[in-house]
GROMACS .gro file of C-alpha atoms in nm:
model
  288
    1UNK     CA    1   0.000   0.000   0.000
    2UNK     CA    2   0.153   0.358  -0.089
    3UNK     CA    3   0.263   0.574   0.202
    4UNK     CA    4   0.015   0.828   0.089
    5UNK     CA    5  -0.285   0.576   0.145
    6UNK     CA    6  -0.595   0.764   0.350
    7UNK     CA    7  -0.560   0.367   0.503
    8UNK     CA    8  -0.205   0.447   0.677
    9UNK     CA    9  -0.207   0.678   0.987
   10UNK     CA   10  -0.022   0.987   0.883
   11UNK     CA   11   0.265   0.925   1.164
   12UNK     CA   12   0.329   0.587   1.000
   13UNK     CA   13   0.340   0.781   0.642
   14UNK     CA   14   0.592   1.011   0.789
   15UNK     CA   15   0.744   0.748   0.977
   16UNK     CA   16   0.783   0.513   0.649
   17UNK     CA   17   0.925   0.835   0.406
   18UNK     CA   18   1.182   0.981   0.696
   19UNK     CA   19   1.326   0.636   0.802
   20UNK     CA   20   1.266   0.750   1.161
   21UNK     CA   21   1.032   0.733   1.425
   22UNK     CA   22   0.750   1.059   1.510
   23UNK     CA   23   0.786   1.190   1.781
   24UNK     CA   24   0.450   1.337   1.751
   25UNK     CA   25   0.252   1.466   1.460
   26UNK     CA   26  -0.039   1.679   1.474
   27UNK     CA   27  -0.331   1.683   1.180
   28UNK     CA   28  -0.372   2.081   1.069
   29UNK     CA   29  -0.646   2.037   0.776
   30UNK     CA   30  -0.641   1.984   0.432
   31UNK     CA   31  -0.549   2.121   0.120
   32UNK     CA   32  -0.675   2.065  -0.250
   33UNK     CA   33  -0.563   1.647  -0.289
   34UNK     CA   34  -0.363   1.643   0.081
   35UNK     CA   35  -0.409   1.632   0.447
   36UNK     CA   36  -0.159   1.814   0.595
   37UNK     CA   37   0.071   1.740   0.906
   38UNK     CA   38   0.289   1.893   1.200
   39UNK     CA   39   0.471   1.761   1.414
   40UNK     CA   40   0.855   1.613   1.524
   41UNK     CA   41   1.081   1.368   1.469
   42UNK     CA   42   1.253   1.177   1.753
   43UNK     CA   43   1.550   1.320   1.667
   44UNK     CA   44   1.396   1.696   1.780
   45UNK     CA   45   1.347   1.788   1.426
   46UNK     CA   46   0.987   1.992   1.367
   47UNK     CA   47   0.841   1.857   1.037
   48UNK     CA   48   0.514   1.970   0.832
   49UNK     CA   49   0.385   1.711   0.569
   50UNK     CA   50   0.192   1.659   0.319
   51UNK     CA   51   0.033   1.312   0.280
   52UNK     CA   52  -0.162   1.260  -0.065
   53UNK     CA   53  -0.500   1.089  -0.143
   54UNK     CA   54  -0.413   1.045  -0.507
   55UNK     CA   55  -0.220   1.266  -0.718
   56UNK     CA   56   0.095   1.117  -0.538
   57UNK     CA   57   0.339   1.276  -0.836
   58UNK     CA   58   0.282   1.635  -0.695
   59UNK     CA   59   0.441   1.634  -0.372
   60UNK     CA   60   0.744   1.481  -0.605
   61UNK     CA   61   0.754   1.779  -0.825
   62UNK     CA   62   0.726   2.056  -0.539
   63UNK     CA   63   1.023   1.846  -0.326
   64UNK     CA   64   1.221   1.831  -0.688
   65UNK     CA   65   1.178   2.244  -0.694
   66UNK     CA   66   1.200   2.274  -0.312
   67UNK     CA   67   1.605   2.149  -0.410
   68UNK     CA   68   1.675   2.338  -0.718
   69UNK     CA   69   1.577   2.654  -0.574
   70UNK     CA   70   1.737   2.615  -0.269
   71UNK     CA   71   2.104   2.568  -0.506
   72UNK     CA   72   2.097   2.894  -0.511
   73UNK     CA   73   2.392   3.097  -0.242
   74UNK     CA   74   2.219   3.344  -0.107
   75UNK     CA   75   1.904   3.335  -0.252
   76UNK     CA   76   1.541   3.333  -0.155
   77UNK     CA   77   1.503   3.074   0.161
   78UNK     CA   78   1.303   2.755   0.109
   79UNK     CA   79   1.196   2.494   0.399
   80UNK     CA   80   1.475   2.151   0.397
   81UNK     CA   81   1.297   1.876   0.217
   82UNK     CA   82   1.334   1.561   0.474
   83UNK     CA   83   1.174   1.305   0.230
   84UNK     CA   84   0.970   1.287  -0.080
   85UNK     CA   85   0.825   0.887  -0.114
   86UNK     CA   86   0.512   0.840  -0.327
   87UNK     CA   87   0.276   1.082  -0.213
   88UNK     CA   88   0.407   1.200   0.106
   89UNK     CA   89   0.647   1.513   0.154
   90UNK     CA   90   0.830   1.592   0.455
   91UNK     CA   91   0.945   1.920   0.536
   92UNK     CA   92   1.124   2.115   0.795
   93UNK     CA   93   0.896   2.313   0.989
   94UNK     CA   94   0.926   2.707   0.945
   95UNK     CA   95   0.854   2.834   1.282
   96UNK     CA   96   0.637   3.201   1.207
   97UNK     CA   97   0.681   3.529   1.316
   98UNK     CA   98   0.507   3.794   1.112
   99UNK     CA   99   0.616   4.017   0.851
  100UNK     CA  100   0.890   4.306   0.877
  101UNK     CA  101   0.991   4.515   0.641
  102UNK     CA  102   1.319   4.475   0.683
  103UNK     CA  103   1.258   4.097   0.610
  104UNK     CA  104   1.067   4.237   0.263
  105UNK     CA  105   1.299   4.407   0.127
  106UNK     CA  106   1.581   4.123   0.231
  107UNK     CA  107   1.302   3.895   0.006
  108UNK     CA  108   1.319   4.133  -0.284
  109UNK     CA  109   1.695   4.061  -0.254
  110UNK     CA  110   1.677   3.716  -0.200
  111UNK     CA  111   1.467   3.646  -0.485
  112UNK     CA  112   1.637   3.881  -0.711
  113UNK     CA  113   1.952   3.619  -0.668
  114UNK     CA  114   1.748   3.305  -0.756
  115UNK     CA  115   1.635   3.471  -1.064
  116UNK     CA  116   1.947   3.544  -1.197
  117UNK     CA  117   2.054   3.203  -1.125
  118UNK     CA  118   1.882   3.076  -1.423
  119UNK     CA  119   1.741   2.771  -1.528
  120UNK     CA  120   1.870   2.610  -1.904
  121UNK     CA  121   1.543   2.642  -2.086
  122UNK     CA  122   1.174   2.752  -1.993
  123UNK     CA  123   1.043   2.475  -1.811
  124UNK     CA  124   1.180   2.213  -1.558
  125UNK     CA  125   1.293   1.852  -1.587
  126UNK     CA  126   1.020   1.682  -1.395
  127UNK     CA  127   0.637   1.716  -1.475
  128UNK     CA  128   0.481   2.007  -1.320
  129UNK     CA  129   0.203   2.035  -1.068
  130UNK     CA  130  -0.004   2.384  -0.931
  131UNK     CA  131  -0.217   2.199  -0.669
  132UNK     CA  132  -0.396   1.909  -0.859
  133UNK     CA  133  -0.340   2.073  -1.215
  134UNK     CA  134  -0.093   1.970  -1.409
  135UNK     CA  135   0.171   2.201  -1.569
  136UNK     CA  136   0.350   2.116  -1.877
  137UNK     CA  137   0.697   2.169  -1.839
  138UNK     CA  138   0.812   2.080  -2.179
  139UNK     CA  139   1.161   2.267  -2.266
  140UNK     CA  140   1.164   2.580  -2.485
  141UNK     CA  141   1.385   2.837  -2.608
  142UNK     CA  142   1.168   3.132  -2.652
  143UNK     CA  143   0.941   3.276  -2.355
  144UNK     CA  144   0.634   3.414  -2.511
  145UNK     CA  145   0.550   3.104  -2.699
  146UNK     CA  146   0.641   2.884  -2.451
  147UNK     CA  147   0.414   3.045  -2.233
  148UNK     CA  148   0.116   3.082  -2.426
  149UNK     CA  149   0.158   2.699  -2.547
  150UNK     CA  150   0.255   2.539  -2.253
  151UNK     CA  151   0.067   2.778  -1.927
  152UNK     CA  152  -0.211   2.948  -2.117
  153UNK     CA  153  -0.388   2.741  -2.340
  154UNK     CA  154  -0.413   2.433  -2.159
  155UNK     CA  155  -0.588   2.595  -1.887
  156UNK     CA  156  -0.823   2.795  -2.100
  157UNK     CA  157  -0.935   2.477  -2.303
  158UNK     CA  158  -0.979   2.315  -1.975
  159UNK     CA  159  -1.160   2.614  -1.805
  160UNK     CA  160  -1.381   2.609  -2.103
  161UNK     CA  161  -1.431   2.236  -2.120
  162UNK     CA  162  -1.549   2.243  -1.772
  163UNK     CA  163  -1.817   2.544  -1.854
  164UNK     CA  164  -1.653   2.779  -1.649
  165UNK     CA  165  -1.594   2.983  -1.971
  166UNK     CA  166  -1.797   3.090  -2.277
  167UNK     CA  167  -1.722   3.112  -2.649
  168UNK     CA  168  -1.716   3.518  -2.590
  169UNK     CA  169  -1.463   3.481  -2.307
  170UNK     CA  170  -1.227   3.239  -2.477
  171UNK     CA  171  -1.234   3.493  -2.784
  172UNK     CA  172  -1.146   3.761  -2.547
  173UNK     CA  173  -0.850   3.572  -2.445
  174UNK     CA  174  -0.770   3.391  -2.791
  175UNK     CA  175  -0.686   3.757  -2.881
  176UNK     CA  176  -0.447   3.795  -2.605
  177UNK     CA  177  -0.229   3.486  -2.734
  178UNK     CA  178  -0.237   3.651  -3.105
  179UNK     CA  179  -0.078   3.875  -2.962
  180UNK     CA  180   0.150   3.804  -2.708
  181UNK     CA  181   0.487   3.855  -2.909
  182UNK     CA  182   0.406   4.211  -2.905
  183UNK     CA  183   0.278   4.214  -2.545
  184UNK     CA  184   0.576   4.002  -2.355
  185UNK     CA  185   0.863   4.311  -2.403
  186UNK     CA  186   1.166   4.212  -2.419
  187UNK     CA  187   1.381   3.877  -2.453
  188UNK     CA  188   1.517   3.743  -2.130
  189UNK     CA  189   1.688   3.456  -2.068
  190UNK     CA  190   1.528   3.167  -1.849
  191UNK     CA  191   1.500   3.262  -1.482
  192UNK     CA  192   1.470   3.024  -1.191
  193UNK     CA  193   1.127   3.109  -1.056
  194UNK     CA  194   0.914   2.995  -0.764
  195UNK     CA  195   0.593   2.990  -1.004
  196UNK     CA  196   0.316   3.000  -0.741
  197UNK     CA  197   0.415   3.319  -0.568
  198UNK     CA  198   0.140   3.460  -0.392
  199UNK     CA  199   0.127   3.562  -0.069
  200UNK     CA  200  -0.016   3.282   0.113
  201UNK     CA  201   0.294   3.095  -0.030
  202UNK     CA  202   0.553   3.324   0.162
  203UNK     CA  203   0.612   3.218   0.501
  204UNK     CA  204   0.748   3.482   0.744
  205UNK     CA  205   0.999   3.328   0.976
  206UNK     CA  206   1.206   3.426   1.260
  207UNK     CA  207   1.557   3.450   1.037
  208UNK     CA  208   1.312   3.567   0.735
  209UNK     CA  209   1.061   3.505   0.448
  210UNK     CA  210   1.088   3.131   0.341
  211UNK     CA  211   0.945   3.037   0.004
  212UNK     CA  212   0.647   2.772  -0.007
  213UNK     CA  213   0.460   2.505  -0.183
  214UNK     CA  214   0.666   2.620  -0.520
  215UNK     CA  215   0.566   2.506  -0.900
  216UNK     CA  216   0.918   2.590  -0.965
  217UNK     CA  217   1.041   2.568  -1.347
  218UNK     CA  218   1.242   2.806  -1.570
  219UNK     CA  219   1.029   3.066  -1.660
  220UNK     CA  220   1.003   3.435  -1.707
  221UNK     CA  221   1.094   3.663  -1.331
  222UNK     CA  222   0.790   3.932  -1.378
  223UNK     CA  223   0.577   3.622  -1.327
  224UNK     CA  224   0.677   3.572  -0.988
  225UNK     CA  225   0.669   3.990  -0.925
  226UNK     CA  226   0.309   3.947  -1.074
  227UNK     CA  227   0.226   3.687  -0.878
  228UNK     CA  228   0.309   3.855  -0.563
  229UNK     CA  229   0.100   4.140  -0.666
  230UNK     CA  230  -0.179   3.965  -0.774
  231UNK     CA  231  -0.381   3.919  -0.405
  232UNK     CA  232  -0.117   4.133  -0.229
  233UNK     CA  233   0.147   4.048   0.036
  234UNK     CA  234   0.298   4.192   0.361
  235UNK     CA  235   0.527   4.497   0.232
  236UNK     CA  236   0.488   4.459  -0.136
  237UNK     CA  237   0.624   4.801  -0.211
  238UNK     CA  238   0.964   4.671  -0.027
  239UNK     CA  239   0.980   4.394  -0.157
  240UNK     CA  240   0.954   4.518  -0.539
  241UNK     CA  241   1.187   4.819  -0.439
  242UNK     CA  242   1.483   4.597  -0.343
  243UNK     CA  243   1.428   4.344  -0.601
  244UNK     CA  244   1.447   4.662  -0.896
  245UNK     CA  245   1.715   4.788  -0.667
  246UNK     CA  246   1.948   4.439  -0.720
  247UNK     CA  247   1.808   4.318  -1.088
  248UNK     CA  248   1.637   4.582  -1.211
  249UNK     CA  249   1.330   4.490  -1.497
  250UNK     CA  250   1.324   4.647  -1.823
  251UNK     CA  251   1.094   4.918  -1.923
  252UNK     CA  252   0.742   4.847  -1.890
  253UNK     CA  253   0.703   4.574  -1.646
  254UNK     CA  254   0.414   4.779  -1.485
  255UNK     CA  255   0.214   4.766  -1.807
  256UNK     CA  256   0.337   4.362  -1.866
  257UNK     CA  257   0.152   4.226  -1.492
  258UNK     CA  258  -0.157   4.156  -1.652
  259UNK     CA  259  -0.013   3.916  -1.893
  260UNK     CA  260   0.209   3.726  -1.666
  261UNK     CA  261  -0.132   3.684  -1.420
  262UNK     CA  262  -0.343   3.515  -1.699
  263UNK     CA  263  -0.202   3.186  -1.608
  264UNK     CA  264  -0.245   3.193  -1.246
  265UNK     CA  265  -0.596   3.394  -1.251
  266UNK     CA  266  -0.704   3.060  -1.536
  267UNK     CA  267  -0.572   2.808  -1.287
  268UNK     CA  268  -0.788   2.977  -1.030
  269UNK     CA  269  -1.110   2.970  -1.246
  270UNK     CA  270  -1.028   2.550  -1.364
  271UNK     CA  271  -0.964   2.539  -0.991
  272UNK     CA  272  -1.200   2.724  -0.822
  273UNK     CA  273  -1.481   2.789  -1.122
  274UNK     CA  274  -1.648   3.103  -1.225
  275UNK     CA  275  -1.589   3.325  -0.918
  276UNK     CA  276  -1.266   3.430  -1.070
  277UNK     CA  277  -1.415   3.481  -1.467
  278UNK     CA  278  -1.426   3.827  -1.371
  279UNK     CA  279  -1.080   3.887  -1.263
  280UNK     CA  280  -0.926   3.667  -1.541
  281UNK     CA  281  -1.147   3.855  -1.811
  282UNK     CA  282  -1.070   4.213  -1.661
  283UNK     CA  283  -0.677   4.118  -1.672
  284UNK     CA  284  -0.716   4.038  -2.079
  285UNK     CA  285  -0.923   4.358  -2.171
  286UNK     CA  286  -0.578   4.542  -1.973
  287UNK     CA  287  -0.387   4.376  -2.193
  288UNK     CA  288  -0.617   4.506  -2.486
   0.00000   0.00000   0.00000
């Protein structure tokens, strides 16, 4: 039986993934496909886990981009992966302690680094997951196609497959891809993004913000500045200061947010349904 069975206890799933015996481990709620966990090892090491009831292949993806962003010296923190087996991820437990703005701007700084660290091509190595979506991380060489083949219009087929968008709407955004060339500014290189950055995903600890439940994957840096901005975090203002301050975007990333939201705001409608139509729509006739 997998770890991730709702059959095995979660201590025993944490248990059978570490190698080592739980101390004690404490059930917190759930989360799109996963219960999640707190607790500590024997060893006095505080965990939090995820234990899956099916879609066991996404806790493997965010442990695989838990590691490659934290290759990064110096760059934005992310939690210690203890284990990833089947469909249970362990995790070192980030101990809270509310947001400073000192800490924000130390993000912006952070995060600025893993950028420029780069990734080899848009996309990632292992098959992607946001929550119980799949992300296609096939390789490519040029951002604004890759994007708009391999983020955009899988979600808007499957947002309109699942009625949560019209004819009229997937027009509306059928116009956005046309033009997207025109829209995406500049050529950058590959950077080594987070890919789910909103706020809820940045985790203010005592040494600093640590870096979350990732869909991490070469990709374009405004998306993870859009992301940020698109339901608002703690300090935003210092954060984006000290990030333009260290890797400064080109011309025109104000104007450019919209676009790099569309994915995120059509994951949110597939997700979530037609509560977020509005938003997704409004962020396409911006773009227009």
């Amino acid at each position: 039986m997998p770890h991730g069975s709702p059959a095995t206890p979660p201590a025993a799933a944490v248990s059978a993934a570490t190698g080592g015996e739980v101390r004690s481990c404490t059930t917190l709620g759930t989360s799109h496909a996963w219960t999640l966990h707190s607790g500590e090892l024997a060893d006095g090491r505080g965990f939090f886990a995820k234990v899956a009831d099916g879609y066991a292949e996404a806790p493997a993806a965010e442990a695989a981009g838990l590691r490659w962003l934290a290759e990064v010296p110096g760059g934005a923190a992310v939690p210690g992966v203890l284990a990833a087996d089947g469909g249970v991820l362990v995790l070192e437990r980030v101990h809270e302690d509310g947001a400073r703005a000192d800490a924000a701007a130390d993000l912006g700084r952070r995060l600025a680094l893993t950028h420029r660290a780069g990734a080899p091509f848009f996309g990632a190595s292992w098959p992607g997951w946001l929550a119980t979506l799949p992300l296609d991380n096939t390789p490519g060489d040029r951002w604004p196609e890759w994007y708009a083949r391999r983020r955009l219009l899988p979600y808007l087929r499957d947002a309109r497959d699942r009625g949560y968008l019209d004819s009229g709407d997937v027009a509306q955004l059928e116009r956005v891809l046309d033009r997207i060339a025109d829209l995406a500014g500049p050529d950058e290189p590959p950077a080594r993004i987070h890919g789910d950055l909103w706020a809820g995903n940045v985790l203010w600890g005592r040494d600093g913000a640590v870096l979350i439940d990732p869909a991490a994957h070469g990709g374009h840096r405004e998306s993870d500045l859009a992301m940020l901005q698109l339901f608002g975090a703690p300090h935003l203002d210092r954060i984006l200061a000290a990030y333009d301050e260290a890797f400064p975007t080109a011309p025109g990333r104000r104007d450019r947010v919209p676009l790099h939201q569309l994915h995120p705001l059509l994951a949110h409608v597939c997700l979530f349904g037609r509560s977020y139509r509005s938003q997704l729509l409004d962020a396409a006739r911006r773009l227009a």
